[in-house]
mmCIF file of C-alpha atoms (C1' of nucleotides) in Angstrom:
data_model
loop_
_atom_site.group_PDB
_atom_site.id
_atom_site.type_symbol
_atom_site.label_atom_id
_atom_site.label_comp_id
_atom_site.label_asym_id
_atom_site.label_seq_id
_atom_site.Cartn_x
_atom_site.Cartn_y
_atom_site.Cartn_z
ATOM 1 C CA MET J 1 7.668 11.885 -0.648
ATOM 2 C CA PRO J 2 4.575 11.558 -2.497
ATOM 3 C CA GLU J 3 3.502 8.625 -4.540
ATOM 4 C CA LEU J 4 0.113 8.420 -6.170
ATOM 5 C CA PRO J 5 -1.939 7.990 -2.965
ATOM 6 C CA GLU J 6 -0.307 11.022 -1.354
ATOM 7 C CA VAL J 7 -0.816 13.153 -4.468
ATOM 8 C CA GLU J 8 -4.444 12.076 -4.670
ATOM 9 C CA THR J 9 -4.871 12.946 -1.001
ATOM 10 C CA VAL J 10 -3.405 16.393 -1.657
ATOM 11 C CA ARG J 11 -5.737 16.827 -4.620
ATOM 12 C CA ARG J 12 -8.774 15.970 -2.513
ATOM 13 C CA GLY J 13 -7.658 18.396 0.164
ATOM 14 C CA LEU J 14 -7.114 21.286 -2.226
ATOM 15 C CA GLN J 15 -10.098 20.699 -4.493
ATOM 16 C CA PRO J 16 -12.825 22.292 -2.338
ATOM 17 C CA VAL J 17 -10.700 25.387 -1.794
ATOM 18 C CA MET J 18 -9.448 25.776 -5.329
ATOM 19 C CA GLU J 19 -12.290 24.819 -7.638
ATOM 20 C CA GLY J 20 -14.364 27.824 -8.566
ATOM 21 C CA ALA J 21 -11.976 30.231 -6.859
ATOM 22 C CA ARG J 22 -10.211 33.038 -8.669
ATOM 23 C CA ILE J 23 -6.455 33.387 -8.606
ATOM 24 C CA MET J 24 -5.878 36.948 -7.463
ATOM 25 C CA ARG J 25 -2.113 36.941 -7.170
ATOM 26 C CA VAL J 26 0.787 34.510 -7.520
ATOM 27 C CA GLU J 27 4.062 34.972 -5.640
ATOM 28 C CA THR J 28 7.195 33.087 -6.547
ATOM 29 C CA ARG J 29 9.942 33.558 -4.008
ATOM 30 C CA ARG J 30 12.775 32.203 -6.116
ATOM 31 C CA PRO J 31 13.349 31.859 -9.860
ATOM 32 C CA ASP J 32 13.147 28.102 -10.001
ATOM 33 C CA LEU J 33 12.338 24.809 -8.332
ATOM 34 C CA ARG J 34 13.745 21.822 -10.126
ATOM 35 C CA PHE J 35 13.192 23.775 -13.344
ATOM 36 C CA PRO J 36 12.807 27.514 -13.856
ATOM 37 C CA PHE J 37 9.213 28.707 -13.585
ATOM 38 C CA PRO J 38 7.599 29.203 -17.008
ATOM 39 C CA GLU J 39 7.801 32.624 -18.652
ATOM 40 C CA ARG J 40 5.237 35.033 -17.218
ATOM 41 C CA PHE J 41 4.216 32.388 -14.688
ATOM 42 C CA ALA J 42 2.257 34.657 -12.369
ATOM 43 C CA GLU J 43 0.806 36.868 -15.062
ATOM 44 C CA ARG J 44 -0.680 33.992 -16.975
ATOM 45 C CA LEU J 45 -2.561 32.717 -13.909
ATOM 46 C CA GLU J 46 -3.582 35.915 -12.175
ATOM 47 C CA GLY J 47 -7.191 36.976 -12.639
ATOM 48 C CA ARG J 48 -8.288 33.558 -13.876
ATOM 49 C CA ARG J 49 -10.869 31.280 -12.352
ATOM 50 C CA ILE J 50 -9.964 27.695 -11.474
ATOM 51 C CA VAL J 51 -12.236 25.250 -13.238
ATOM 52 C CA SER J 52 -10.933 21.968 -11.868
ATOM 53 C CA LEU J 53 -8.082 20.231 -10.109
ATOM 54 C CA GLY J 54 -7.001 16.913 -11.600
ATOM 55 C CA ARG J 55 -4.312 14.286 -11.198
ATOM 56 C CA ARG J 56 -2.366 12.067 -13.579
ATOM 57 C CA ALA J 57 0.017 9.631 -11.898
ATOM 58 C CA LYS J 58 1.955 11.823 -9.416
ATOM 59 C CA TYR J 59 1.157 15.054 -11.259
ATOM 60 C CA LEU J 60 -1.457 17.588 -10.218
ATOM 61 C CA THR J 61 -3.164 19.517 -12.989
ATOM 62 C CA THR J 62 -4.917 22.829 -12.387
ATOM 63 C CA HIS J 63 -7.281 23.877 -15.148
ATOM 64 C CA VAL J 64 -8.140 27.560 -15.407
ATOM 65 C CA GLU J 65 -10.468 29.501 -17.672
ATOM 66 C CA ASP J 66 -8.790 30.742 -20.831
ATOM 67 C CA GLY J 67 -5.300 29.946 -19.661
ATOM 68 C CA PRO J 68 -2.621 27.277 -19.623
ATOM 69 C CA VAL J 69 -2.927 24.088 -17.564
ATOM 70 C CA LEU J 70 -0.696 24.294 -14.516
ATOM 71 C CA ILE J 71 1.171 21.014 -14.026
ATOM 72 C CA CYS J 72 2.640 20.519 -10.548
ATOM 73 C CA HIS J 73 4.914 17.779 -9.293
ATOM 74 C CA LEU J 74 5.790 17.480 -5.614
ATOM 75 C CA GLY J 75 9.138 15.776 -6.117
ATOM 76 C CA MET J 76 10.416 14.169 -2.922
ATOM 77 C CA SER J 77 9.618 16.806 -0.355
ATOM 78 C CA GLY J 78 6.974 19.089 -1.849
ATOM 79 C CA SER J 79 3.715 19.846 -0.067
ATOM 80 C CA PHE J 80 0.832 22.259 -0.278
ATOM 81 C CA ARG J 81 -0.926 23.828 2.637
ATOM 82 C CA VAL J 82 -4.042 25.938 2.757
ATOM 83 C CA GLU J 83 -4.058 29.121 4.789
ATOM 84 C CA THR J 84 -7.124 31.173 5.502
ATOM 85 C CA ASP J 85 -7.176 34.266 7.641
ATOM 86 C CA ASP J 86 -8.499 32.066 10.434
ATOM 87 C CA THR J 87 -5.708 29.541 10.297
ATOM 88 C CA ALA J 88 -2.906 31.999 9.649
ATOM 89 C CA ASP J 89 -3.880 34.236 12.547
ATOM 90 C CA ALA J 90 -4.540 31.509 15.070
ATOM 91 C CA PRO J 91 -1.332 30.525 16.839
ATOM 92 C CA GLY J 92 -1.157 27.138 18.464
ATOM 93 C CA GLU J 93 -3.526 25.424 16.069
ATOM 94 C CA PHE J 94 -2.373 22.531 13.942
ATOM 95 C CA HIS J 95 0.415 24.680 12.594
ATOM 96 C CA HIS J 96 2.125 24.245 15.867
ATOM 97 C CA ALA J 97 2.262 20.473 15.652
ATOM 98 C CA ARG J 98 4.239 20.479 12.440
ATOM 99 C CA SER J 99 6.289 23.607 12.250
ATOM 100 C CA LYS J 100 7.393 23.707 8.672
ATOM 101 C CA SER J 101 10.000 26.234 7.781
ATOM 102 C CA ALA J 102 8.711 29.170 5.789
ATOM 103 C CA THR J 103 12.237 29.228 4.379
ATOM 104 C CA HIS J 104 11.024 26.745 1.810
ATOM 105 C CA ASP J 105 7.697 28.353 1.001
ATOM 106 C CA HIS J 106 8.464 28.918 -2.670
ATOM 107 C CA VAL J 107 5.091 29.730 -4.218
ATOM 108 C CA VAL J 108 1.934 31.331 -2.843
ATOM 109 C CA PHE J 109 -1.356 31.393 -4.732
ATOM 110 C CA HIS J 110 -3.719 34.029 -3.357
ATOM 111 C CA LEU J 111 -7.290 32.954 -4.050
ATOM 112 C CA ALA J 112 -10.706 34.520 -3.750
ATOM 113 C CA ALA J 113 -13.570 32.039 -3.459
ATOM 114 C CA ALA J 114 -16.878 32.677 -5.189
ATOM 115 C CA THR J 115 -18.222 33.626 -1.749
ATOM 116 C CA GLY J 116 -15.517 36.252 -1.454
ATOM 117 C CA ASP J 117 -13.529 34.362 1.181
ATOM 118 C CA ALA J 118 -9.779 34.630 0.784
ATOM 119 C CA ALA J 119 -7.375 31.710 0.956
ATOM 120 C CA ARG J 120 -3.733 31.123 0.222
ATOM 121 C CA ILE J 121 -2.305 27.942 -1.228
ATOM 122 C CA VAL J 122 1.343 27.686 -0.191
ATOM 123 C CA PHE J 123 3.824 25.363 -1.879
ATOM 124 C CA ASN J 124 6.688 24.282 0.367
ATOM 125 C CA ASP J 125 9.553 22.134 -0.916
ATOM 126 C CA PRO J 126 12.870 21.914 0.983
ATOM 127 C CA ARG J 127 14.676 19.775 -1.557
ATOM 128 C CA ARG J 128 13.232 21.541 -4.583
ATOM 129 C CA PHE J 129 12.833 18.409 -6.660
ATOM 130 C CA GLY J 130 9.286 19.544 -7.348
ATOM 131 C CA PHE J 131 8.345 21.644 -10.345
ATOM 132 C CA MET J 132 5.573 23.672 -11.937
ATOM 133 C CA LEU J 133 5.099 23.840 -15.679
ATOM 134 C CA PHE J 134 2.467 24.964 -18.147
ATOM 135 C CA ALA J 135 0.742 22.858 -20.748
ATOM 136 C CA GLU J 136 -0.848 24.709 -23.621
ATOM 137 C CA GLY J 137 -4.104 23.011 -24.493
ATOM 138 C CA ASN J 138 -4.349 19.335 -23.642
ATOM 139 C CA ALA J 139 -2.216 18.507 -20.596
ATOM 140 C CA SER J 140 -2.026 14.825 -21.477
ATOM 141 C CA GLU J 141 0.006 15.762 -24.540
ATOM 142 C CA HIS J 142 2.586 17.649 -22.529
ATOM 143 C CA PRO J 143 5.971 15.890 -22.805
ATOM 144 C CA MET J 144 5.964 15.279 -19.054
ATOM 145 C CA LEU J 145 2.677 13.356 -19.179
ATOM 146 C CA ALA J 146 2.598 11.974 -22.701
ATOM 147 C CA GLY J 147 4.691 8.877 -22.019
ATOM 148 C CA LEU J 148 3.013 7.793 -18.796
ATOM 149 C CA GLY J 149 1.612 4.299 -18.481
ATOM 150 C CA VAL J 150 -1.632 2.978 -17.056
ATOM 151 C CA GLU J 151 -3.105 4.336 -13.814
ATOM 152 C CA PRO J 152 -3.082 1.705 -11.061
ATOM 153 C CA THR J 153 -6.515 2.883 -9.966
ATOM 154 C CA GLY J 154 -9.645 1.619 -11.666
ATOM 155 C CA ASN J 155 -10.154 -1.504 -13.715
ATOM 156 C CA GLU J 156 -7.740 -1.048 -16.569
ATOM 157 C CA LEU J 157 -4.781 -2.656 -14.845
ATOM 158 C CA ASP J 158 -5.386 -6.401 -14.786
ATOM 159 C CA GLY J 159 -3.310 -9.553 -15.086
ATOM 160 C CA LYS J 160 -3.592 -9.646 -18.839
ATOM 161 C CA LEU J 161 -2.318 -6.105 -19.275
ATOM 162 C CA LEU J 162 0.481 -6.715 -16.805
ATOM 163 C CA ALA J 163 1.556 -9.781 -18.777
ATOM 164 C CA GLU J 164 1.659 -7.711 -21.973
ATOM 165 C CA LEU J 165 3.675 -4.964 -20.286
ATOM 166 C CA PHE J 166 6.221 -7.349 -18.760
ATOM 167 C CA ARG J 167 6.641 -9.876 -21.546
ATOM 168 C CA GLY J 168 10.254 -10.103 -22.666
ATOM 169 C CA ARG J 169 11.592 -7.799 -19.964
ATOM 170 C CA ARG J 170 14.592 -9.014 -18.076
ATOM 171 C CA THR J 171 14.580 -6.092 -15.696
ATOM 172 C CA PRO J 172 13.782 -6.919 -12.043
ATOM 173 C CA LEU J 173 10.134 -6.614 -10.998
ATOM 174 C CA LYS J 174 11.109 -3.768 -8.675
ATOM 175 C CA ALA J 175 12.465 -1.678 -11.563
ATOM 176 C CA ALA J 176 9.606 -2.614 -13.875
ATOM 177 C CA LEU J 177 7.025 -1.441 -11.352
ATOM 178 C CA LEU J 178 8.883 1.821 -10.772
ATOM 179 C CA ASP J 179 8.946 2.501 -14.528
ATOM 180 C CA GLN J 180 6.360 5.225 -14.994
ATOM 181 C CA ARG J 181 6.056 4.411 -18.704
ATOM 182 C CA LEU J 182 4.493 1.058 -17.792
ATOM 183 C CA ILE J 183 2.438 1.807 -14.685
ATOM 184 C CA ALA J 184 2.235 5.436 -13.614
ATOM 185 C CA GLY J 185 2.147 6.447 -9.984
ATOM 186 C CA LEU J 186 3.918 3.723 -8.044
ATOM 187 C CA GLY J 187 6.974 4.744 -6.054
ATOM 188 C CA ASN J 188 9.504 3.125 -3.796
ATOM 189 C CA ILE J 189 7.126 2.393 -0.920
ATOM 190 C CA TYR J 190 4.143 0.966 -2.739
ATOM 191 C CA VAL J 191 6.276 -1.180 -5.045
ATOM 192 C CA SER J 192 7.706 -3.008 -2.023
ATOM 193 C CA GLU J 193 4.239 -3.322 -0.522
ATOM 194 C CA ALA J 194 2.609 -4.600 -3.720
ATOM 195 C CA LEU J 195 5.285 -7.222 -4.322
ATOM 196 C CA TRP J 196 4.912 -8.467 -0.772
ATOM 197 C CA ARG J 197 1.131 -8.728 -1.125
ATOM 198 C CA ALA J 198 1.599 -10.663 -4.356
ATOM 199 C CA GLY J 199 4.261 -12.974 -2.910
ATOM 200 C CA LEU J 200 6.713 -12.076 -5.677
ATOM 201 C CA SER J 201 10.420 -11.419 -5.338
ATOM 202 C CA PRO J 202 11.565 -7.892 -6.219
ATOM 203 C CA THR J 203 14.654 -9.323 -7.908
ATOM 204 C CA ARG J 204 12.797 -11.683 -10.205
ATOM 205 C CA ALA J 205 12.939 -10.787 -13.887
ATOM 206 C CA ALA J 206 9.656 -9.174 -14.872
ATOM 207 C CA GLY J 207 9.302 -11.270 -18.007
ATOM 208 C CA THR J 208 9.288 -14.513 -16.062
ATOM 209 C CA ILE J 209 5.827 -13.904 -14.681
ATOM 210 C CA ALA J 210 4.527 -13.017 -18.137
ATOM 211 C CA GLU J 211 5.864 -16.110 -19.831
ATOM 212 C CA GLY J 212 5.262 -18.823 -17.283
ATOM 213 C CA GLY J 213 2.041 -20.277 -18.675
ATOM 214 C CA ARG J 214 -0.756 -20.822 -16.194
ATOM 215 C CA LYS J 215 1.382 -20.161 -13.147
ATOM 216 C CA GLY J 216 2.717 -17.000 -14.700
ATOM 217 C CA MET J 217 -0.761 -15.793 -15.494
ATOM 218 C CA GLU J 218 -1.773 -16.408 -11.896
ATOM 219 C CA ALA J 219 1.218 -14.375 -10.740
ATOM 220 C CA CYS J 220 0.212 -11.533 -13.065
ATOM 221 C CA GLU J 221 -3.313 -11.598 -11.679
ATOM 222 C CA ARG J 222 -2.009 -11.605 -8.115
ATOM 223 C CA LEU J 223 0.304 -8.704 -8.819
ATOM 224 C CA ALA J 224 -2.343 -6.617 -10.574
ATOM 225 C CA THR J 225 -4.709 -7.203 -7.665
ATOM 226 C CA ALA J 226 -1.955 -6.396 -5.158
ATOM 227 C CA ILE J 227 -1.068 -3.130 -6.883
ATOM 228 C CA ARG J 228 -4.656 -1.985 -7.108
ATOM 229 C CA SER J 229 -5.482 -2.943 -3.555
ATOM 230 C CA VAL J 230 -2.438 -1.341 -1.963
ATOM 231 C CA ILE J 231 -3.059 1.900 -3.845
ATOM 232 C CA ALA J 232 -6.752 1.878 -3.011
ATOM 233 C CA ASP J 233 -6.079 1.099 0.654
ATOM 234 C CA ALA J 234 -3.500 3.878 0.879
ATOM 235 C CA ILE J 235 -5.807 6.447 -0.695
ATOM 236 C CA GLU J 236 -8.556 5.417 1.685
ATOM 237 C CA ALA J 237 -6.177 5.912 4.630
ATOM 238 C CA GLY J 238 -5.254 9.378 3.395
ATOM 239 C CA GLY J 239 -1.811 8.347 2.206
ATOM 240 C CA SER J 240 1.282 7.785 4.314
ATOM 241 C CA SER J 241 2.737 10.415 6.596
ATOM 242 C CA LEU J 242 6.472 9.946 6.624
ATOM 243 C CA ARG J 243 8.748 12.565 8.048
ATOM 244 C CA ASP J 244 7.077 15.919 7.529
ATOM 245 C CA TYR J 245 4.422 14.936 5.038
ATOM 246 C CA VAL J 246 0.984 16.278 5.935
ATOM 247 C CA HIS J 247 -2.281 16.937 4.166
ATOM 248 C CA ALA J 248 -3.363 20.277 2.835
ATOM 249 C CA ASP J 249 -5.478 20.716 5.963
ATOM 250 C CA GLY J 250 -2.606 19.821 8.276
ATOM 251 C CA SER J 251 -3.866 16.364 9.190
ATOM 252 C CA LEU J 252 -1.854 13.190 8.856
ATOM 253 C CA GLY J 253 -2.240 10.121 6.667
ATOM 254 C CA TYR J 254 -2.342 6.767 8.371
ATOM 255 C CA PHE J 255 -1.162 4.249 5.832
ATOM 256 C CA GLN J 256 2.371 4.102 7.189
ATOM 257 C CA HIS J 257 0.959 2.097 10.091
ATOM 258 C CA ALA J 258 -0.266 -0.435 7.548
ATOM 259 C CA PHE J 259 3.100 -0.978 5.877
ATOM 260 C CA SER J 260 3.850 -4.691 5.714
ATOM 261 C CA VAL J 261 7.502 -4.455 4.741
ATOM 262 C CA TYR J 262 8.544 -0.870 3.978
ATOM 263 C CA ASP J 263 10.955 0.434 6.629
ATOM 264 C CA ARG J 264 10.433 -2.731 8.676
ATOM 265 C CA GLU J 265 13.845 -4.296 8.239
ATOM 266 C CA GLY J 266 14.412 -7.156 10.675
ATOM 267 C CA GLU J 267 10.780 -7.533 11.714
ATOM 268 C CA ALA J 268 8.971 -10.823 11.406
ATOM 269 C CA CYS J 269 7.079 -11.257 8.166
ATOM 270 C CA ARG J 270 3.413 -10.468 8.687
ATOM 271 C CA LYS J 271 2.135 -13.082 6.301
ATOM 272 C CA PRO J 272 0.208 -15.653 8.348
ATOM 273 C CA GLY J 273 2.279 -18.785 8.793
ATOM 274 C CA CYS J 274 5.441 -17.304 7.264
ATOM 275 C CA LYS J 275 8.572 -17.780 9.379
ATOM 276 C CA GLY J 276 10.622 -15.266 7.387
ATOM 277 C CA HIS J 277 11.697 -11.774 8.280
ATOM 278 C CA VAL J 278 11.878 -8.504 6.391
ATOM 279 C CA GLU J 279 15.159 -7.813 4.618
ATOM 280 C CA ARG J 280 16.425 -4.597 3.107
ATOM 281 C CA ILE J 281 18.325 -4.810 -0.148
ATOM 282 C CA VAL J 282 19.453 -2.128 -2.586
ATOM 283 C CA GLN J 283 18.298 -2.149 -6.210
ATOM 284 C CA SER J 284 19.312 0.618 -8.607
ATOM 285 C CA GLY J 285 20.576 2.546 -5.631
ATOM 286 C CA ARG J 286 17.296 2.471 -3.714
ATOM 287 C CA SER J 287 16.037 0.464 -0.770
ATOM 288 C CA THR J 288 13.778 -2.500 -1.364
ATOM 289 C CA PHE J 289 12.087 -4.273 1.542
ATOM 290 C CA HIS J 290 10.934 -7.840 1.120
ATOM 291 C CA CYS J 291 10.583 -11.268 2.722
ATOM 292 C CA ALA J 292 12.773 -13.803 0.954
ATOM 293 C CA ALA J 293 10.812 -16.667 2.502
ATOM 294 C CA CYS J 294 7.411 -15.961 0.978
ATOM 295 C CA GLN J 295 8.275 -13.774 -2.013
ATOM 296 C CA ARG J 296 9.443 -15.880 -4.944
ATOM 297 C "C1'" DC H 1 17.509 -1.633 -26.658
ATOM 298 C "C1'" DC H 2 18.939 -2.471 -21.693
ATOM 299 C "C1'" DG H 3 20.186 -1.440 -16.807
ATOM 300 C "C1'" DA H 4 22.945 0.746 -13.383
ATOM 301 C "C1'" DT H 5 24.838 5.019 -11.772
ATOM 302 C "C1'" DT H 6 24.894 9.844 -11.006
ATOM 303 C "C1'" DA H 7 22.939 14.394 -10.388
ATOM 304 C "C1'" DC H 8 19.764 17.518 -8.571
ATOM 305 C "C1'" DC H 9 18.945 19.732 -3.110
ATOM 306 C "C1'" DT H 10 18.115 20.034 1.928
ATOM 307 C "C1'" DG H 11 17.212 17.962 6.395
ATOM 308 C "C1'" DC H 12 17.678 14.602 9.735
ATOM 309 C "C1'" DA H 13 19.351 10.628 12.458
ATOM 310 C "C1'" DC H 14 23.295 8.566 13.891
ATOM 311 C "C1'" DG H 15 28.042 7.568 15.618
ATOM 312 C "C1'" DC H 16 32.071 9.626 17.392
ATOM 313 C "C1'" DT M 1 28.150 20.907 20.926
ATOM 314 C "C1'" DG M 2 29.787 19.813 16.419
ATOM 315 C "C1'" DC M 3 31.195 17.212 12.515
ATOM 316 C "C1'" DG M 4 31.153 13.546 9.075
ATOM 317 C "C1'" DT M 5 28.314 9.956 6.956
ATOM 318 C "C1'" DG M 6 24.430 7.966 5.010
ATOM 319 C "C1'" DC M 7 19.803 8.066 3.969
ATOM 320 C "C1'" DA M 8 15.154 10.021 2.322
ATOM 321 C "C1'" DG M 9 8.780 9.373 -0.988
ATOM 322 C "C1'" DG M 10 11.006 12.126 -7.146
ATOM 323 C "C1'" DT M 11 12.690 12.270 -12.344
ATOM 324 C "C1'" DA M 12 16.175 12.597 -15.871
ATOM 325 C "C1'" DA M 13 20.801 12.490 -18.000
ATOM 326 C "C1'" DT M 14 24.690 9.800 -18.762
ATOM 327 C "C1'" DC M 15 27.503 5.846 -19.156
ATOM 328 C "C1'" DG M 16 28.626 1.122 -20.214
#
DNA sequence: CCGATTACCTGCACGC
DNA sequence: TGCGTGCAGGTAATCG
C-alpha cells in the first residue's frame, strides 16, 4: 500500500496523538507479523513517554524516553487508526464508511495523553507484510535503515546526484527507481508517475541518462524534478487512497485522482498534444504504466 | 556484480 | 452461490 507519501500522511495523522503521550499498555494479538515481535516487545514500551514520531523512507520511527526506537513498516496492507472513547463508542461515524475487519487488528497501543485523555493506536494489516522492530540507540544504524538511499523530499536529490547514482547501471529506470538503496521511499505507483512526468521510458537503461552528455544531464534534471514534485504533490494531497487505505483519522487521500498513468491502462495520454495512450507492461513481475509515445 | 523470479499472506474482482 | 485465477501499494532470499 503505502509508499513514502502515504507513510508521511500516517505520521502526520498520528503525531498529535502520540507525541508527549505515555504508553500505558501494548497488546499483541499474534506472535508475529512479517517477523516475530522483538523479545519483551510490550514490556519495553509500557510506561514510557513518546518523545517524537519520525519517518525514514517508508519506515515510521517512534522515539520513547529511555527505551528502544520502535521501527514500523506498513508493508502492503498495513494501516494505523486512532480510537478515542468518543470514536469507539459512536456507531455510524466514519468507522461505518470503511468497515475494516478487526480480525486483522494485530497490535494495540493504549496511550494516555499529558491531559489524561486516553487513546488507542490500532495497527491493522491483513496481509501481514508489515513489521515492528526495535533499534537500540540510533535508528539510522539499524540494519533495516542503514542501507537506504537519499530521501526524495527536500533539496538533496538533484540531477547531478541522480547522474552519479545511475552511471554505469544497465538496469531499467523502473528497477533503478524502485531500488531503495539509491532513492528511498518510491514504490510502484510513484515510479510510474515520475517517469511519465519526466518523459522517460521505464525500460530504458538507467545509465543511459547519466552518460548522455548534455541531453543526459537534462534528462537527469527532469527526472529529479519529476520525482520531487510527484512526491510533494502526493503528500500535499494526503497520499493516495487505493482499496482500503485510509488516514489515521479515517479520512481519505486524494492523490489517486491525480494519477497520470497508474492504473489507467488504455486511457489517452494526458500530456498536452500527445496522441499516445497508457500501456501496462510487466517489469520484474510488477505492473508498469507508461505512454510509449512521449516517454523515451 | 547483475537482474529476474519466488516467497511471504489475505482479500477482492472477475469469468464461468 | 461458488470456485478458480490473477492481481494488489512491500521487502528479502534465491537462482542463474
